[in-house]
Amino acid sequence: MNLPALEAIVRKDLTAVARSRAVLIPLIVVPVLMLVLIPALVAFAPRLAELPGSTLSQLQTFLERAPAGLKASLAGYTPAQQIVVMSLVYFLAPLYLIVPLMVSSVIAADSFAGEKERKTLEALLYTPTSDRELFLAKALSPWLAAVVVGLLGFLVYTLVANLVSLLTLDRLLFPNALWLALAFWLGPALAGLSLGTTVLVSARVNSFQEAFQLGGVIVLPVVGLLIGQVTGLMYFSVGLVLLLGLLVWILDAAVLHLAFRLFRRDQLAARL
C-alpha cells in the first residue's frame, strides 16, 4: 500500500475543507447548536414543571409506558429533575449522533464532487495509487474529521451538561457508560457508514450540493431512534448502543467491500 500517497491525499482533502466556507460553516454551526445551545436550554426545564398545564402529567404518562430500565434510572429524582435527566442523558443522545454523521457526510460529499467543481480531479486520478487506495484515502479524510469532531463535541457536551446538572440537580451526570459508548463506539461506526455511501455518491454526481443531498438520507435512521425514544418505544441503554454499534460496523465492512468493487477511476475520468 502506498502510504505516502494516501497521507498526501488525506492532508490535501482536509486542507481543502478548512478553506471551503460551504463545507466549514455546517461543521461549526451544527455542533454548536446541538451540543452547546440545546443542552444549555435544558437548564430551564425545571421551570416547566412550575407552569400550569400538562407538563408533569405528560411526563407521568411517558414514564408509565417507559421501559423498566429507564424507570429505574430515574428513580430518586423529583419530577422536575427527571425532565433534566431524561433530556441530557437520553433524549439528546440521538442528536449527538447526528454530529459525526453530518461531518462525515459533508466532507465525503466534497470528496470527488468537490474535485470536479475545483477542476482538480484529473490531477488526482494520475496519483500513483490503485483504485482501492484512492477510494480509501478519499474515505479516510471525512472519517478522521468526523471522529475528531465527534470526540471534541462529546467533551464540550460533557462540560455543558455537567454545568446544567450542577445547577439543577446539584450533581454531575457525565461522563457515564452510555455516552462513552456513544462517543467511542457507535459514533465512529455511523460516521463510517455515512462516508462509505456518500463517497460513492460523490463519485457519480457533478456537484457538492447533489452529493450532500443524496448522502444525507443516511440521517433518517438516527431520526427514527429519536422518535422511538420520544414516543417511549425504546430508550438508549449501554447494551443497545453496543449492539447497534456492532451492527453498524458490520454494515461499514459490507459497504466498504462493495465500494472497492464498484469504484473505478476510468469510469470517473469518463465523466470529466
Short mmCIF file of C-alpha atoms in Angstrom, two decimals:
data_model
loop_
_atom_site.label_atom_id
_atom_site.label_comp_id
_atom_site.label_asym_id
_atom_site.label_seq_id
_atom_site.Cartn_x
_atom_site.Cartn_y
_atom_site.Cartn_z
CA MET A 1 0.00 0.00 0.00
CA ASN A 2 1.31 3.44 -0.97
CA LEU A 3 1.12 5.11 2.44
CA PRO A 4 2.86 8.38 1.46
CA ALA A 5 0.37 8.93 -1.38
CA LEU A 6 -2.57 8.14 0.91
CA GLU A 7 -1.25 10.55 3.52
CA ALA A 8 -0.80 13.27 0.89
CA ILE A 9 -4.39 12.87 -0.37
CA VAL A 10 -5.82 12.92 3.15
CA ARG A 11 -3.82 16.04 4.04
CA LYS A 12 -4.88 17.76 0.81
CA ASP A 13 -8.56 16.97 1.42
CA LEU A 14 -8.52 18.27 5.00
CA THR A 15 -6.77 21.45 3.83
CA ALA A 16 -9.46 21.96 1.16
CA VAL A 17 -12.15 21.54 3.83
CA ALA A 18 -10.53 24.19 6.01
CA ARG A 19 -10.55 26.62 3.08
CA SER A 20 -14.13 25.98 1.91
CA ARG A 21 -16.89 28.05 3.51
CA ALA A 22 -19.64 25.82 2.11
CA VAL A 23 -18.10 22.84 3.91
CA LEU A 24 -16.68 24.51 7.01
CA ILE A 25 -19.73 26.53 8.15
CA PRO A 26 -22.02 23.48 8.71
CA LEU A 27 -19.16 21.75 10.56
CA ILE A 28 -19.15 24.60 13.09
CA VAL A 29 -22.78 25.73 13.29
CA VAL A 30 -24.46 22.32 13.68
CA PRO A 31 -22.27 21.00 16.54
CA VAL A 32 -22.56 24.33 18.41
CA LEU A 33 -26.34 24.24 18.07
CA MET A 34 -26.77 20.60 19.08
CA LEU A 35 -24.04 20.23 21.69
CA VAL A 36 -23.99 23.66 23.32
CA LEU A 37 -27.17 25.68 22.82
CA ILE A 38 -29.77 22.90 23.08
CA PRO A 39 -28.30 21.25 26.24
CA ALA A 40 -27.87 24.70 27.79
CA LEU A 41 -31.61 25.30 27.35
CA VAL A 42 -32.28 22.20 29.48
CA ALA A 43 -31.33 24.35 32.49
CA PHE A 44 -34.76 25.97 32.13
CA ALA A 45 -36.59 22.61 32.05
CA PRO A 46 -37.41 22.52 35.79
CA ARG A 47 -39.35 25.74 35.39
CA LEU A 48 -41.70 23.92 33.03
CA ALA A 49 -42.81 21.83 35.98
CA GLU A 50 -43.84 25.00 37.80
CA LEU A 51 -46.03 26.24 34.97
CA PRO A 52 -49.76 25.50 34.91
CA GLY A 53 -50.69 22.94 32.31
CA SER A 54 -49.98 19.38 31.41
CA THR A 55 -46.15 19.22 31.56
CA LEU A 56 -45.96 16.91 34.57
CA SER A 57 -48.98 14.88 33.53
CA GLN A 58 -47.35 14.27 30.15
CA LEU A 59 -44.17 13.22 31.93
CA GLN A 60 -46.06 10.77 34.12
CA THR A 61 -47.83 9.35 31.07
CA PHE A 62 -44.48 8.89 29.32
CA LEU A 63 -42.94 7.16 32.34
CA GLU A 64 -45.91 4.80 32.69
CA ARG A 65 -45.20 3.31 29.27
CA ALA A 66 -41.40 3.64 29.51
CA PRO A 67 -39.19 0.53 29.71
CA ALA A 68 -38.32 -0.71 33.20
CA GLY A 69 -34.65 0.19 32.79
CA LEU A 70 -35.47 3.83 32.12
CA LYS A 71 -37.81 3.97 35.11
CA ALA A 72 -35.06 2.55 37.34
CA SER A 73 -32.51 5.11 36.13
CA LEU A 74 -34.90 7.95 37.03
CA ALA A 75 -35.83 6.64 40.46
CA GLY A 76 -34.93 9.01 43.27
CA TYR A 77 -35.35 12.17 41.21
CA THR A 78 -38.19 14.65 41.56
CA PRO A 79 -40.45 15.10 38.52
CA ALA A 80 -38.67 18.35 37.66
CA GLN A 81 -35.27 16.67 37.90
CA GLN A 82 -36.46 13.74 35.79
CA ILE A 83 -37.03 16.16 32.92
CA VAL A 84 -33.40 17.25 33.13
CA VAL A 85 -32.00 13.70 33.35
CA MET A 86 -34.15 12.38 30.50
CA SER A 87 -33.21 15.34 28.30
CA LEU A 88 -29.46 15.35 28.92
CA VAL A 89 -28.80 11.61 29.12
CA TYR A 90 -31.41 10.10 26.82
CA PHE A 91 -33.36 12.45 24.54
CA LEU A 92 -30.30 14.37 23.28
CA ALA A 93 -28.27 11.22 22.59
CA PRO A 94 -29.60 10.81 19.01
CA LEU A 95 -28.87 14.50 18.36
CA TYR A 96 -25.25 13.89 19.34
CA LEU A 97 -25.05 11.04 16.79
CA ILE A 98 -26.11 13.43 14.04
CA VAL A 99 -22.84 15.36 14.51
CA PRO A 100 -20.37 12.68 13.30
CA LEU A 101 -22.89 11.69 10.64
CA MET A 102 -23.16 15.26 9.39
CA VAL A 103 -19.40 15.88 9.47
CA SER A 104 -18.60 12.73 7.51
CA SER A 105 -21.43 13.39 5.02
CA VAL A 106 -20.39 16.99 4.35
CA ILE A 107 -16.71 16.19 3.82
CA ALA A 108 -17.39 12.96 1.90
CA ALA A 109 -19.79 14.83 -0.38
CA ASP A 110 -16.93 17.17 -1.23
CA SER A 111 -14.50 14.32 -1.93
CA PHE A 112 -14.92 13.68 -5.67
CA ALA A 113 -17.73 16.13 -6.48
CA GLY A 114 -15.68 18.94 -4.95
CA GLU A 115 -12.66 17.89 -7.01
CA LYS A 116 -14.81 18.17 -10.14
CA GLU A 117 -16.00 21.65 -9.21
CA ARG A 118 -12.45 22.81 -8.42
CA LYS A 119 -11.13 21.25 -11.68
CA THR A 120 -8.56 19.20 -9.75
CA LEU A 121 -9.98 15.73 -10.33
CA GLU A 122 -7.86 14.94 -13.38
CA ALA A 123 -4.63 15.51 -11.45
CA LEU A 124 -5.96 13.35 -8.61
CA LEU A 125 -6.63 10.45 -10.98
CA TYR A 126 -2.98 10.42 -12.03
CA THR A 127 -1.69 9.92 -8.49
CA PRO A 128 0.40 6.72 -8.07
CA THR A 129 -2.31 4.79 -6.24
CA SER A 130 -4.56 1.86 -7.08
CA ASP A 131 -8.33 2.33 -7.32
CA ARG A 132 -8.73 0.77 -3.87
CA GLU A 133 -6.06 3.03 -2.34
CA LEU A 134 -7.57 6.13 -3.92
CA PHE A 135 -11.04 5.36 -2.59
CA LEU A 136 -9.64 4.50 0.84
CA ALA A 137 -7.75 7.80 1.00
CA LYS A 138 -10.85 9.80 -0.01
CA ALA A 139 -12.86 7.96 2.66
CA LEU A 140 -10.29 8.35 5.43
CA SER A 141 -10.40 12.15 5.35
CA PRO A 142 -14.08 12.52 6.30
CA TRP A 143 -13.93 9.64 8.78
CA LEU A 144 -10.96 11.06 10.67
CA ALA A 145 -12.55 14.51 10.73
CA ALA A 146 -15.87 13.09 11.93
CA VAL A 147 -14.23 11.11 14.73
CA VAL A 148 -12.22 14.13 15.92
CA VAL A 149 -15.22 16.48 15.80
CA GLY A 150 -17.39 13.84 17.49
CA LEU A 151 -14.94 13.36 20.37
CA LEU A 152 -14.42 17.11 20.79
CA GLY A 153 -18.19 17.53 20.71
CA PHE A 154 -18.53 14.88 23.41
CA LEU A 155 -16.10 16.80 25.63
CA VAL A 156 -17.93 20.08 25.06
CA TYR A 157 -21.31 18.44 25.67
CA THR A 158 -19.96 16.88 28.88
CA LEU A 159 -18.90 20.30 30.16
CA VAL A 160 -22.22 21.96 29.27
CA ALA A 161 -24.35 19.08 30.56
CA ASN A 162 -22.41 18.91 33.83
CA LEU A 163 -22.87 22.63 34.35
CA VAL A 164 -26.60 22.25 33.78
CA SER A 165 -26.82 19.22 36.07
CA LEU A 166 -24.92 21.03 38.82
CA LEU A 167 -27.33 23.94 38.62
CA THR A 168 -30.47 21.79 38.55
CA LEU A 169 -29.55 18.51 40.30
CA ASP A 170 -26.57 19.51 42.43
CA ARG A 171 -24.62 16.58 41.00
CA LEU A 172 -22.65 15.56 37.90
CA LEU A 173 -24.18 13.27 35.26
CA PHE A 174 -21.22 12.90 32.90
CA PRO A 175 -19.26 11.05 31.79
CA ASN A 176 -21.31 7.88 32.01
CA ALA A 177 -21.08 4.49 30.33
CA LEU A 178 -23.89 5.25 27.88
CA TRP A 179 -22.29 8.37 26.45
CA LEU A 180 -18.83 6.83 26.42
CA ALA A 181 -20.25 4.04 24.24
CA LEU A 182 -21.92 6.64 22.01
CA ALA A 183 -18.75 8.69 21.57
CA PHE A 184 -16.18 5.92 21.18
CA TRP A 185 -18.18 3.07 19.59
CA LEU A 186 -21.45 3.98 17.85
CA GLY A 187 -20.48 7.48 16.67
CA PRO A 188 -17.37 6.40 14.72
CA ALA A 189 -19.31 3.45 13.27
CA LEU A 190 -22.10 5.72 11.99
CA ALA A 191 -19.53 8.11 10.53
CA GLY A 192 -18.02 5.18 8.62
CA LEU A 193 -21.40 4.11 7.25
CA SER A 194 -22.22 7.63 6.14
CA LEU A 195 -18.93 8.31 4.40
CA GLY A 196 -18.88 4.99 2.53
CA THR A 197 -22.20 5.67 0.86
CA THR A 198 -21.59 9.39 0.36
CA VAL A 199 -18.19 8.97 -1.27
CA LEU A 200 -19.74 6.55 -3.76
CA VAL A 201 -22.48 9.09 -4.48
CA SER A 202 -19.91 11.89 -4.77
CA ALA A 203 -18.05 9.93 -7.42
CA ARG A 204 -21.18 9.76 -9.56
CA VAL A 205 -22.57 13.31 -9.38
CA ASN A 206 -21.16 16.61 -10.55
CA SER A 207 -21.61 18.98 -7.60
CA PHE A 208 -21.14 19.13 -3.85
CA GLN A 209 -24.82 20.05 -3.32
CA GLU A 210 -26.06 16.95 -5.18
CA ALA A 211 -23.74 14.62 -3.28
CA PHE A 212 -24.63 16.12 0.10
CA GLN A 213 -28.39 15.96 -0.53
CA LEU A 214 -28.29 12.34 -1.67
CA GLY A 215 -25.86 11.24 1.04
CA GLY A 216 -27.92 12.95 3.74
CA VAL A 217 -30.52 10.17 3.57
CA ILE A 218 -28.32 8.21 5.99
CA VAL A 219 -29.51 10.53 8.81
CA LEU A 220 -33.03 9.06 8.68
CA PRO A 221 -32.27 6.01 10.89
CA VAL A 222 -31.00 8.35 13.62
CA VAL A 223 -34.20 10.37 13.34
CA GLY A 224 -36.05 7.08 13.82
CA LEU A 225 -34.10 6.45 17.04
CA LEU A 226 -35.07 9.91 18.28
CA ILE A 227 -38.75 9.28 17.53
CA GLY A 228 -38.55 5.89 19.23
CA GLN A 229 -37.26 7.47 22.43
CA VAL A 230 -39.72 10.36 22.47
CA THR A 231 -42.65 8.01 21.96
CA GLY A 232 -41.42 5.61 24.64
CA LEU A 233 -40.95 2.66 22.28
CA MET A 234 -37.30 2.29 23.30
CA TYR A 235 -34.54 4.07 25.13
CA PHE A 236 -30.79 4.28 24.79
CA SER A 237 -29.05 1.83 27.10
CA VAL A 238 -25.42 0.72 27.10
CA GLY A 239 -26.40 -2.70 25.76
CA LEU A 240 -28.46 -1.23 22.92
CA VAL A 241 -25.69 1.18 21.92
CA LEU A 242 -23.08 -1.60 21.89
CA LEU A 243 -25.36 -3.83 19.81
CA LEU A 244 -26.19 -1.04 17.35
CA GLY A 245 -22.52 -0.22 17.05
CA LEU A 246 -21.66 -3.83 16.25
CA LEU A 247 -24.33 -3.98 13.56
CA VAL A 248 -23.21 -0.69 12.02
CA TRP A 249 -19.54 -1.75 11.98
CA ILE A 250 -20.60 -4.90 10.10
CA LEU A 251 -22.52 -2.71 7.63
CA ASP A 252 -19.44 -0.50 7.31
CA ALA A 253 -17.37 -3.50 6.27
CA ALA A 254 -20.02 -4.55 3.73
CA VAL A 255 -20.29 -1.03 2.26
CA LEU A 256 -16.50 -0.71 2.04
CA HIS A 257 -16.25 -4.09 0.30
CA LEU A 258 -18.94 -3.03 -2.17
CA ALA A 259 -17.25 0.32 -2.74
CA PHE A 260 -13.93 -1.37 -3.54
CA ARG A 261 -15.72 -3.48 -6.15
CA LEU A 262 -17.69 -0.61 -7.73
CA PHE A 263 -15.16 2.20 -7.74
CA ARG A 264 -13.16 2.55 -10.95
CA ARG A 265 -11.13 5.63 -11.77
CA ASP A 266 -11.55 5.10 -15.53
CA GLN A 267 -15.32 5.44 -15.12
CA LEU A 268 -14.75 8.57 -13.04
CA ALA A 269 -12.45 10.01 -15.70
CA ALA A 270 -15.11 9.39 -18.36
CA ARG A 271 -17.44 11.82 -16.54
CA LEU A 272 -14.98 14.70 -16.73
#
